[in-house]
GROMACS .gro file of C-alpha atoms in nm:
model
  457
    1UNK     CA    1  -2.547 -11.271   6.993
    2UNK     CA    2  -2.696 -10.957   7.153
    3UNK     CA    3  -3.070 -10.949   7.210
    4UNK     CA    4  -3.231 -10.632   7.068
    5UNK     CA    5  -3.512 -10.479   7.269
    6UNK     CA    6  -3.818 -10.348   7.094
    7UNK     CA    7  -3.933  -9.991   7.180
    8UNK     CA    8  -4.218 -10.117   7.399
    9UNK     CA    9  -3.968 -10.331   7.594
   10UNK     CA   10  -3.752 -10.029   7.691
   11UNK     CA   11  -3.753  -9.938   8.059
   12UNK     CA   12  -3.581  -9.658   8.254
   13UNK     CA   13  -3.315  -9.906   8.370
   14UNK     CA   14  -3.233 -10.018   8.016
   15UNK     CA   15  -3.224  -9.658   7.894
   16UNK     CA   16  -2.976  -9.555   8.162
   17UNK     CA   17  -2.765  -9.863   8.095
   18UNK     CA   18  -2.758  -9.789   7.720
   19UNK     CA   19  -2.663  -9.428   7.793
   20UNK     CA   20  -2.365  -9.546   7.994
   21UNK     CA   21  -2.251  -9.780   7.720
   22UNK     CA   22  -2.294  -9.534   7.427
   23UNK     CA   23  -2.021  -9.272   7.375
   24UNK     CA   24  -2.106  -8.911   7.466
   25UNK     CA   25  -2.086  -8.699   7.153
   26UNK     CA   26  -1.975  -8.332   7.184
   27UNK     CA   27  -2.243  -8.071   7.128
   28UNK     CA   28  -2.190  -7.898   6.790
   29UNK     CA   29  -2.078  -7.537   6.828
   30UNK     CA   30  -2.044  -7.243   6.585
   31UNK     CA   31  -1.744  -7.100   6.770
   32UNK     CA   32  -1.499  -7.267   6.534
   33UNK     CA   33  -1.698  -7.191   6.215
   34UNK     CA   34  -1.669  -6.863   6.032
   35UNK     CA   35  -1.993  -6.662   6.050
   36UNK     CA   36  -2.106  -6.372   5.838
   37UNK     CA   37  -2.021  -6.035   6.001
   38UNK     CA   38  -2.381  -5.911   5.950
   39UNK     CA   39  -2.552  -6.225   6.082
   40UNK     CA   40  -2.626  -6.093   6.432
   41UNK     CA   41  -2.732  -5.755   6.299
   42UNK     CA   42  -2.976  -5.918   6.056
   43UNK     CA   43  -3.124  -6.127   6.338
   44UNK     CA   44  -3.166  -5.819   6.556
   45UNK     CA   45  -3.325  -5.626   6.269
   46UNK     CA   46  -3.641  -5.835   6.307
   47UNK     CA   47  -3.675  -5.713   6.666
   48UNK     CA   48  -3.600  -5.346   6.605
   49UNK     CA   49  -3.885  -5.102   6.676
   50UNK     CA   50  -4.114  -5.351   6.856
   51UNK     CA   51  -4.479  -5.268   6.921
   52UNK     CA   52  -4.529  -5.069   7.238
   53UNK     CA   53  -4.767  -5.220   7.493
   54UNK     CA   54  -5.032  -4.963   7.581
   55UNK     CA   55  -5.295  -5.004   7.848
   56UNK     CA   56  -5.631  -4.833   7.825
   57UNK     CA   57  -5.704  -4.552   7.899
   58UNK     CA   58  -5.418  -4.354   7.748
   59UNK     CA   59  -5.340  -4.033   7.563
   60UNK     CA   60  -5.064  -4.008   7.303
   61UNK     CA   61  -4.906  -3.729   7.100
   62UNK     CA   62  -4.718  -3.834   6.790
   63UNK     CA   63  -4.479  -3.615   6.589
   64UNK     CA   64  -4.294  -3.700   6.267
   65UNK     CA   65  -3.995  -3.468   6.215
   66UNK     CA   66  -3.847  -3.438   5.865
   67UNK     CA   67  -3.466  -3.411   5.867
   68UNK     CA   68  -3.366  -3.550   5.521
   69UNK     CA   69  -3.120  -3.795   5.677
   70UNK     CA   70  -2.934  -3.523   5.868
   71UNK     CA   71  -2.935  -3.384   6.226
   72UNK     CA   72  -2.835  -3.717   6.385
   73UNK     CA   73  -2.605  -3.552   6.638
   74UNK     CA   74  -2.855  -3.273   6.715
   75UNK     CA   75  -3.132  -3.528   6.775
   76UNK     CA   76  -2.910  -3.723   7.012
   77UNK     CA   77  -2.820  -3.407   7.204
   78UNK     CA   78  -3.187  -3.308   7.214
   79UNK     CA   79  -3.301  -3.641   7.363
   80UNK     CA   80  -3.002  -3.654   7.599
   81UNK     CA   81  -3.100  -3.311   7.731
   82UNK     CA   82  -3.441  -3.447   7.834
   83UNK     CA   83  -3.284  -3.758   7.988
   84UNK     CA   84  -3.038  -3.550   8.189
   85UNK     CA   85  -3.320  -3.331   8.318
   86UNK     CA   86  -3.506  -3.635   8.452
   87UNK     CA   87  -3.181  -3.814   8.550
   88UNK     CA   88  -3.234  -4.124   8.336
   89UNK     CA   89  -3.000  -4.301   8.099
   90UNK     CA   90  -2.951  -4.142   7.757
   91UNK     CA   91  -2.962  -4.351   7.438
   92UNK     CA   92  -2.651  -4.440   7.243
   93UNK     CA   93  -2.598  -4.219   6.938
   94UNK     CA   94  -2.617  -4.522   6.704
   95UNK     CA   95  -2.952  -4.648   6.842
   96UNK     CA   96  -3.238  -4.631   6.587
   97UNK     CA   97  -3.509  -4.667   6.852
   98UNK     CA   98  -3.537  -4.549   7.213
   99UNK     CA   99  -3.805  -4.589   7.483
  100UNK     CA  100  -3.796  -4.434   7.829
  101UNK     CA  101  -4.046  -4.372   8.107
  102UNK     CA  102  -4.023  -4.020   8.253
  103UNK     CA  103  -4.296  -4.056   8.515
  104UNK     CA  104  -4.597  -3.856   8.392
  105UNK     CA  105  -4.517  -3.947   8.035
  106UNK     CA  106  -4.314  -4.194   7.830
  107UNK     CA  107  -4.120  -4.121   7.513
  108UNK     CA  108  -4.078  -4.355   7.221
  109UNK     CA  109  -3.833  -4.221   6.960
  110UNK     CA  110  -3.751  -4.381   6.623
  111UNK     CA  111  -3.513  -4.261   6.354
  112UNK     CA  112  -3.595  -4.348   5.994
  113UNK     CA  113  -3.418  -4.270   5.667
  114UNK     CA  114  -3.545  -3.913   5.622
  115UNK     CA  115  -3.756  -3.849   5.929
  116UNK     CA  116  -3.780  -3.929   6.300
  117UNK     CA  117  -4.086  -3.991   6.516
  118UNK     CA  118  -4.149  -3.879   6.873
  119UNK     CA  119  -4.441  -4.049   7.050
  120UNK     CA  120  -4.531  -3.916   7.395
  121UNK     CA  121  -4.753  -4.151   7.600
  122UNK     CA  122  -4.955  -4.063   7.910
  123UNK     CA  123  -5.141  -4.362   8.054
  124UNK     CA  124  -5.413  -4.237   8.285
  125UNK     CA  125  -5.789  -4.174   8.276
  126UNK     CA  126  -5.912  -3.855   8.117
  127UNK     CA  127  -5.987  -3.571   8.356
  128UNK     CA  128  -6.174  -3.375   8.090
  129UNK     CA  129  -6.316  -3.434   7.746
  130UNK     CA  130  -6.083  -3.592   7.486
  131UNK     CA  131  -5.818  -3.363   7.333
  132UNK     CA  132  -5.855  -3.095   7.602
  133UNK     CA  133  -5.540  -3.211   7.781
  134UNK     CA  134  -5.302  -3.423   7.575
  135UNK     CA  135  -4.982  -3.617   7.638
  136UNK     CA  136  -4.767  -3.331   7.503
  137UNK     CA  137  -4.894  -3.110   7.788
  138UNK     CA  138  -4.689  -3.315   8.035
  139UNK     CA  139  -4.365  -3.255   7.842
  140UNK     CA  140  -4.144  -2.957   7.939
  141UNK     CA  141  -4.232  -2.684   7.689
  142UNK     CA  142  -3.888  -2.519   7.692
  143UNK     CA  143  -3.731  -2.852   7.587
  144UNK     CA  144  -4.003  -2.930   7.333
  145UNK     CA  145  -3.957  -2.596   7.155
  146UNK     CA  146  -3.591  -2.681   7.078
  147UNK     CA  147  -3.683  -2.990   6.871
  148UNK     CA  148  -3.458  -3.002   6.558
  149UNK     CA  149  -3.607  -3.055   6.212
  150UNK     CA  150  -3.942  -2.973   6.051
  151UNK     CA  151  -4.277  -3.115   6.160
  152UNK     CA  152  -4.438  -3.321   5.883
  153UNK     CA  153  -4.699  -3.504   6.093
  154UNK     CA  154  -4.852  -3.418   6.431
  155UNK     CA  155  -5.146  -3.601   6.585
  156UNK     CA  156  -5.313  -3.649   6.922
  157UNK     CA  157  -5.453  -3.995   6.995
  158UNK     CA  158  -5.689  -4.085   7.279
  159UNK     CA  159  -5.769  -4.444   7.388
  160UNK     CA  160  -6.080  -4.510   7.599
  161UNK     CA  161  -6.256  -4.827   7.715
  162UNK     CA  162  -6.613  -4.836   7.587
  163UNK     CA  163  -6.877  -5.083   7.477
  164UNK     CA  164  -6.800  -5.183   7.116
  165UNK     CA  165  -7.143  -5.311   7.027
  166UNK     CA  166  -7.208  -5.223   6.662
  167UNK     CA  167  -7.549  -5.094   6.750
  168UNK     CA  168  -7.408  -4.849   7.003
  169UNK     CA  169  -7.402  -4.489   6.880
  170UNK     CA  170  -7.117  -4.269   6.999
  171UNK     CA  171  -7.155  -3.894   6.973
  172UNK     CA  172  -6.790  -3.808   6.901
  173UNK     CA  173  -6.836  -3.522   6.652
  174UNK     CA  174  -6.793  -3.249   6.921
  175UNK     CA  175  -6.449  -3.392   7.003
  176UNK     CA  176  -6.345  -3.314   6.643
  177UNK     CA  177  -6.490  -2.961   6.626
  178UNK     CA  178  -6.793  -3.106   6.441
  179UNK     CA  179  -6.584  -3.184   6.135
  180UNK     CA  180  -6.685  -3.465   5.898
  181UNK     CA  181  -6.538  -3.789   6.030
  182UNK     CA  182  -6.387  -4.107   5.895
  183UNK     CA  183  -6.448  -4.415   6.110
  184UNK     CA  184  -6.413  -4.791   6.109
  185UNK     CA  185  -6.404  -5.094   6.336
  186UNK     CA  186  -6.051  -5.241   6.305
  187UNK     CA  187  -5.910  -5.564   6.449
  188UNK     CA  188  -6.224  -5.752   6.343
  189UNK     CA  189  -6.456  -5.501   6.517
  190UNK     CA  190  -6.276  -5.523   6.852
  191UNK     CA  191  -6.228  -5.145   6.848
  192UNK     CA  192  -6.371  -4.831   6.692
  193UNK     CA  193  -6.156  -4.554   6.549
  194UNK     CA  194  -6.255  -4.200   6.448
  195UNK     CA  195  -6.051  -3.932   6.275
  196UNK     CA  196  -6.110  -3.628   6.056
  197UNK     CA  197  -5.764  -3.641   5.891
  198UNK     CA  198  -5.765  -3.261   5.923
  199UNK     CA  199  -5.564  -3.014   6.127
  200UNK     CA  200  -5.737  -2.852   6.421
  201UNK     CA  201  -5.673  -2.514   6.577
  202UNK     CA  202  -5.370  -2.640   6.770
  203UNK     CA  203  -5.206  -2.767   6.449
  204UNK     CA  204  -5.254  -3.134   6.538
  205UNK     CA  205  -5.467  -3.406   6.385
  206UNK     CA  206  -5.679  -3.631   6.605
  207UNK     CA  207  -5.754  -4.002   6.651
  208UNK     CA  208  -6.007  -4.139   6.898
  209UNK     CA  209  -6.010  -4.511   6.981
  210UNK     CA  210  -6.280  -4.690   7.178
  211UNK     CA  211  -6.191  -5.047   7.271
  212UNK     CA  212  -6.330  -5.313   7.498
  213UNK     CA  213  -6.136  -5.638   7.513
  214UNK     CA  214  -5.799  -5.564   7.349
  215UNK     CA  215  -5.489  -5.660   7.540
  216UNK     CA  216  -5.208  -5.409   7.595
  217UNK     CA  217  -5.006  -5.572   7.315
  218UNK     CA  218  -5.300  -5.567   7.071
  219UNK     CA  219  -5.379  -5.208   7.156
  220UNK     CA  220  -5.014  -5.112   7.113
  221UNK     CA  221  -5.009  -5.268   6.766
  222UNK     CA  222  -5.331  -5.089   6.669
  223UNK     CA  223  -5.200  -4.753   6.789
  224UNK     CA  224  -4.867  -4.793   6.610
  225UNK     CA  225  -5.039  -4.896   6.286
  226UNK     CA  226  -5.261  -4.588   6.296
  227UNK     CA  227  -4.974  -4.352   6.372
  228UNK     CA  228  -4.757  -4.505   6.101
  229UNK     CA  229  -5.045  -4.488   5.855
  230UNK     CA  230  -5.089  -4.117   5.922
  231UNK     CA  231  -4.715  -4.057   5.878
  232UNK     CA  232  -4.675  -4.271   5.566
  233UNK     CA  233  -4.976  -4.118   5.389
  234UNK     CA  234  -4.820  -3.771   5.438
  235UNK     CA  235  -4.476  -3.887   5.325
  236UNK     CA  236  -4.634  -4.054   5.021
  237UNK     CA  237  -4.788  -3.724   4.912
  238UNK     CA  238  -4.477  -3.518   4.984
  239UNK     CA  239  -4.376  -3.539   4.617
  240UNK     CA  240  -4.712  -3.411   4.486
  241UNK     CA  241  -4.624  -3.036   4.476
  242UNK     CA  242  -4.299  -3.117   4.294
  243UNK     CA  243  -4.484  -3.339   4.046
  244UNK     CA  244  -4.738  -3.065   3.974
  245UNK     CA  245  -4.463  -2.809   3.919
  246UNK     CA  246  -4.255  -3.039   3.701
  247UNK     CA  247  -4.555  -3.144   3.492
  248UNK     CA  248  -4.618  -2.786   3.377
  249UNK     CA  249  -4.249  -2.744   3.289
  250UNK     CA  250  -4.240  -3.078   3.110
  251UNK     CA  251  -4.531  -2.976   2.890
  252UNK     CA  252  -4.326  -2.679   2.766
  253UNK     CA  253  -4.021  -2.897   2.709
  254UNK     CA  254  -4.241  -3.144   2.523
  255UNK     CA  255  -4.352  -2.872   2.281
  256UNK     CA  256  -3.994  -2.753   2.229
  257UNK     CA  257  -3.875  -3.106   2.161
  258UNK     CA  258  -4.163  -3.160   1.919
  259UNK     CA  259  -4.055  -2.851   1.721
  260UNK     CA  260  -3.697  -2.975   1.707
  261UNK     CA  261  -3.800  -3.319   1.579
  262UNK     CA  262  -4.023  -3.150   1.318
  263UNK     CA  263  -3.727  -2.940   1.201
  264UNK     CA  264  -3.517  -3.256   1.177
  265UNK     CA  265  -3.783  -3.441   0.978
  266UNK     CA  266  -3.887  -3.164   0.737
  267UNK     CA  267  -3.576  -2.950   0.723
  268UNK     CA  268  -3.576  -2.575   0.790
  269UNK     CA  269  -3.349  -2.276   0.778
  270UNK     CA  270  -3.203  -2.377   1.112
  271UNK     CA  271  -2.860  -2.531   1.093
  272UNK     CA  272  -2.768  -2.857   1.259
  273UNK     CA  273  -2.554  -2.664   1.505
  274UNK     CA  274  -2.856  -2.460   1.618
  275UNK     CA  275  -3.070  -2.770   1.647
  276UNK     CA  276  -2.802  -2.945   1.851
  277UNK     CA  277  -2.788  -2.642   2.081
  278UNK     CA  278  -3.166  -2.657   2.132
  279UNK     CA  279  -3.157  -3.031   2.206
  280UNK     CA  280  -2.868  -2.981   2.449
  281UNK     CA  281  -3.063  -2.718   2.642
  282UNK     CA  282  -3.367  -2.947   2.665
  283UNK     CA  283  -3.148  -3.238   2.778
  284UNK     CA  284  -2.985  -3.021   3.047
  285UNK     CA  285  -3.326  -2.918   3.187
  286UNK     CA  286  -3.451  -3.277   3.183
  287UNK     CA  287  -3.145  -3.400   3.372
  288UNK     CA  288  -3.188  -3.118   3.623
  289UNK     CA  289  -3.549  -3.224   3.689
  290UNK     CA  290  -3.444  -3.587   3.714
  291UNK     CA  291  -3.178  -3.508   3.973
  292UNK     CA  292  -3.434  -3.314   4.177
  293UNK     CA  293  -3.718  -3.564   4.158
  294UNK     CA  294  -3.583  -3.917   4.117
  295UNK     CA  295  -3.536  -3.982   4.490
  296UNK     CA  296  -3.860  -3.809   4.588
  297UNK     CA  297  -4.072  -4.004   4.338
  298UNK     CA  298  -3.907  -4.334   4.433
  299UNK     CA  299  -3.972  -4.260   4.801
  300UNK     CA  300  -4.335  -4.176   4.716
  301UNK     CA  301  -4.387  -4.523   4.569
  302UNK     CA  302  -4.218  -4.687   4.869
  303UNK     CA  303  -4.426  -4.497   5.127
  304UNK     CA  304  -4.741  -4.567   4.928
  305UNK     CA  305  -4.672  -4.941   4.935
  306UNK     CA  306  -4.616  -4.933   5.312
  307UNK     CA  307  -4.934  -4.729   5.364
  308UNK     CA  308  -5.131  -4.990   5.169
  309UNK     CA  309  -4.978  -5.260   5.387
  310UNK     CA  310  -5.077  -5.076   5.707
  311UNK     CA  311  -5.435  -5.040   5.577
  312UNK     CA  312  -5.458  -5.414   5.518
  313UNK     CA  313  -5.316  -5.490   5.864
  314UNK     CA  314  -5.594  -5.289   6.031
  315UNK     CA  315  -5.855  -5.542   5.917
  316UNK     CA  316  -6.125  -5.277   5.917
  317UNK     CA  317  -6.498  -5.334   5.920
  318UNK     CA  318  -6.744  -5.065   5.823
  319UNK     CA  319  -6.935  -4.854   6.073
  320UNK     CA  320  -7.273  -4.752   5.929
  321UNK     CA  321  -7.279  -4.391   5.819
  322UNK     CA  322  -6.900  -4.348   5.793
  323UNK     CA  323  -6.636  -4.406   5.528
  324UNK     CA  324  -6.362  -4.644   5.634
  325UNK     CA  325  -6.007  -4.512   5.661
  326UNK     CA  326  -5.890  -4.734   5.376
  327UNK     CA  327  -6.171  -4.614   5.149
  328UNK     CA  328  -6.105  -4.249   5.233
  329UNK     CA  329  -5.726  -4.263   5.205
  330UNK     CA  330  -5.728  -4.465   4.884
  331UNK     CA  331  -5.951  -4.204   4.720
  332UNK     CA  332  -5.712  -3.928   4.826
  333UNK     CA  333  -5.363  -4.078   4.823
  334UNK     CA  334  -5.386  -4.287   4.505
  335UNK     CA  335  -5.447  -3.989   4.269
  336UNK     CA  336  -5.155  -3.802   4.430
  337UNK     CA  337  -4.923  -4.100   4.389
  338UNK     CA  338  -5.043  -4.155   4.031
  339UNK     CA  339  -4.963  -3.789   3.957
  340UNK     CA  340  -4.606  -3.843   4.081
  341UNK     CA  341  -4.577  -4.161   3.874
  342UNK     CA  342  -4.709  -3.978   3.567
  343UNK     CA  343  -4.454  -3.700   3.612
  344UNK     CA  344  -4.176  -3.956   3.654
  345UNK     CA  345  -4.284  -4.148   3.343
  346UNK     CA  346  -4.322  -3.825   3.144
  347UNK     CA  347  -3.973  -3.723   3.250
  348UNK     CA  348  -3.826  -4.055   3.141
  349UNK     CA  349  -4.018  -4.040   2.811
  350UNK     CA  350  -3.881  -3.695   2.727
  351UNK     CA  351  -3.533  -3.810   2.824
  352UNK     CA  352  -3.554  -4.103   2.580
  353UNK     CA  353  -3.690  -3.879   2.304
  354UNK     CA  354  -3.412  -3.626   2.361
  355UNK     CA  355  -3.160  -3.908   2.328
  356UNK     CA  356  -3.315  -4.023   1.999
  357UNK     CA  357  -3.325  -3.665   1.863
  358UNK     CA  358  -2.960  -3.621   1.959
  359UNK     CA  359  -2.871  -3.945   1.781
  360UNK     CA  360  -3.054  -3.831   1.467
  361UNK     CA  361  -2.874  -3.497   1.466
  362UNK     CA  362  -2.538  -3.664   1.527
  363UNK     CA  363  -2.610  -3.898   1.235
  364UNK     CA  364  -2.685  -3.599   1.012
  365UNK     CA  365  -2.373  -3.420   1.128
  366UNK     CA  366  -2.164  -3.734   1.071
  367UNK     CA  367  -2.301  -3.766   0.716
  368UNK     CA  368  -2.219  -3.401   0.645
  369UNK     CA  369  -1.871  -3.450   0.786
  370UNK     CA  370  -1.821  -3.759   0.568
  371UNK     CA  371  -1.923  -3.564   0.258
  372UNK     CA  372  -1.688  -3.283   0.353
  373UNK     CA  373  -1.411  -3.535   0.413
  374UNK     CA  374  -1.470  -3.693   0.073
  375UNK     CA  375  -1.455  -3.351  -0.095
  376UNK     CA  376  -1.142  -3.272   0.099
  377UNK     CA  377  -0.983  -3.604  -0.002
  378UNK     CA  378  -1.063  -3.539  -0.368
  379UNK     CA  379  -0.908  -3.195  -0.341
  380UNK     CA  380  -0.602  -3.341  -0.173
  381UNK     CA  381  -0.572  -3.607  -0.443
  382UNK     CA  382  -0.591  -3.341  -0.714
  383UNK     CA  383  -0.329  -3.135  -0.537
  384UNK     CA  384  -0.107  -3.439  -0.496
  385UNK     CA  385  -0.143  -3.517  -0.866
  386UNK     CA  386  -0.051  -3.160  -0.959
  387UNK     CA  387   0.237  -3.168  -0.715
  388UNK     CA  388   0.361  -3.492  -0.869
  389UNK     CA  389   0.349  -3.340  -1.220
  390UNK     CA  390   0.541  -3.040  -1.092
  391UNK     CA  391   0.786  -3.273  -0.927
  392UNK     CA  392   0.835  -3.462  -1.253
  393UNK     CA  393   0.894  -3.132  -1.432
  394UNK     CA  394   1.143  -3.033  -1.167
  395UNK     CA  395   1.308  -3.372  -1.202
  396UNK     CA  396   1.347  -3.311  -1.577
  397UNK     CA  397   1.503  -2.972  -1.513
  398UNK     CA  398   1.723  -3.122  -1.246
  399UNK     CA  399   1.850  -3.381  -1.499
  400UNK     CA  400   1.952  -3.098  -1.731
  401UNK     CA  401   2.117  -2.907  -1.448
  402UNK     CA  402   2.303  -3.211  -1.317
  403UNK     CA  403   2.407  -3.302  -1.669
  404UNK     CA  404   2.538  -2.949  -1.723
  405UNK     CA  405   2.743  -2.962  -1.404
  406UNK     CA  406   2.857  -3.311  -1.504
  407UNK     CA  407   2.977  -3.181  -1.842
  408UNK     CA  408   3.167  -2.905  -1.663
  409UNK     CA  409   3.340  -3.160  -1.445
  410UNK     CA  410   3.414  -3.378  -1.747
  411UNK     CA  411   3.554  -3.076  -1.936
  412UNK     CA  412   3.782  -3.003  -1.644
  413UNK     CA  413   3.903  -3.361  -1.649
  414UNK     CA  414   3.969  -3.346  -2.029
  415UNK     CA  415   4.180  -3.032  -1.998
  416UNK     CA  416   4.413  -3.218  -1.767
  417UNK     CA  417   4.478  -3.506  -2.012
  418UNK     CA  418   4.738  -3.325  -2.241
  419UNK     CA  419   4.960  -3.276  -1.940
  420UNK     CA  420   4.964  -3.650  -1.907
  421UNK     CA  421   5.070  -3.693  -2.270
  422UNK     CA  422   4.728  -3.810  -2.390
  423UNK     CA  423   4.633  -3.682  -2.734
  424UNK     CA  424   4.268  -3.661  -2.834
  425UNK     CA  425   4.020  -3.455  -3.029
  426UNK     CA  426   3.866  -3.230  -2.766
  427UNK     CA  427   3.556  -3.123  -2.963
  428UNK     CA  428   3.479  -3.480  -3.069
  429UNK     CA  429   3.514  -3.625  -2.719
  430UNK     CA  430   3.308  -3.344  -2.564
  431UNK     CA  431   3.033  -3.384  -2.820
  432UNK     CA  432   3.001  -3.759  -2.775
  433UNK     CA  433   3.014  -3.730  -2.393
  434UNK     CA  434   2.703  -3.508  -2.374
  435UNK     CA  435   2.439  -3.777  -2.446
  436UNK     CA  436   2.631  -4.028  -2.236
  437UNK     CA  437   2.635  -3.801  -1.929
  438UNK     CA  438   2.270  -3.706  -1.978
  439UNK     CA  439   2.174  -4.076  -2.000
  440UNK     CA  440   2.369  -4.163  -1.688
  441UNK     CA  441   2.210  -3.880  -1.490
  442UNK     CA  442   1.860  -3.970  -1.616
  443UNK     CA  443   1.894  -4.338  -1.530
  444UNK     CA  444   2.040  -4.253  -1.190
  445UNK     CA  445   1.756  -4.016  -1.095
  446UNK     CA  446   1.493  -4.269  -1.207
  447UNK     CA  447   1.652  -4.541  -0.994
  448UNK     CA  448   1.659  -4.311  -0.692
  449UNK     CA  449   1.295  -4.211  -0.753
  450UNK     CA  450   1.183  -4.576  -0.775
  451UNK     CA  451   1.366  -4.666  -0.457
  452UNK     CA  452   1.210  -4.378  -0.266
  453UNK     CA  453   0.859  -4.458  -0.391
  454UNK     CA  454   0.908  -4.822  -0.295
  455UNK     CA  455   1.002  -4.722   0.062
  456UNK     CA  456   0.692  -4.497   0.084
  457UNK     CA  457   0.448  -4.765  -0.033
   0.00000   0.00000   0.00000
């Protein structure tokens, strides 16, 4: 009988001895198991577009270029042109994100569904006041001017190391052309951020960050959250002009549809055909507006949700005397998004009402058609009855005609009997044969008529 050792009795010698005695099991491997073709891609998706580590001090210029999902090849050629100029490796055409150091500046490029972002980073102390010389000034201007697409967001961002004591007052208004500022202390008051959320004379917006103890990774996350927030809040309001335009048109369509439904309910001089034409025109306009706006309004809701998420991630605290970015943006973005949602809901409501009005008119038209069909069937039945009476009359005349021809044939047969030696009274036989022939013809036609009617039924 083998003695079992308790755990506290195990020693290195006994462990090695047991390892020698126990069989070595093969390590499980996935090489022989079928894996999903998208598994690796889904794993890598979590690591796409990582936060950029940024050391303080630094200056950044961020651009969001709207391309509506196009210009992929032009963007790749544009970035490759810069890489070739500085003799660095170009990105693959399928890459959604690219980062490269070009010496005086670095470029971080990301391609999204309908826009791309270019972030130029210059990590060095300021030689002048903030926003006098920015990261974009180190980029070749002749290359920059060939950028494909349309600028939707453009912002300069400056990072400086300062004391972040809440009681410290920073006179930053001159850096923003003395515009009214929005400010907060994000990352649990480990930094201070100022912005006017307005365009300055150079066409760019501005962000100024003072930080004290943030690491390069923390600062990179803060910068990316701010830049994304600025981009997403613009993309979320991109559908506002369309919503305002559609709303005015929908009000007119609403009145037209209301008139049509009133005509249907009360009855007017307008025919159903005219009403159907009016409803069809309204339905065509509604579908046209839906095709133009459905994607834009859906994208507005998606960008709005992401903007709200970025606001929460900032973990802002209030700076006395300033509105926080979340408070300011919520007061501005939310009404714009609600306007888009109202236009979308109004559009869907009119579409449903147009469908109901069309159904009502089709029901009325179907009822009219059924009445016309019933009248037509009655007329056809009357005509069939008259035709049958005429047919019966014709049948009676046909009996007389057939009987007449039958008598002629019978007379011909009788005239040939004397030659055969048959003696008979011609007038008597002819007279008695008339009713017999007529009866035979009548019975024969009736039998044929019954057989034909039986085959029809």
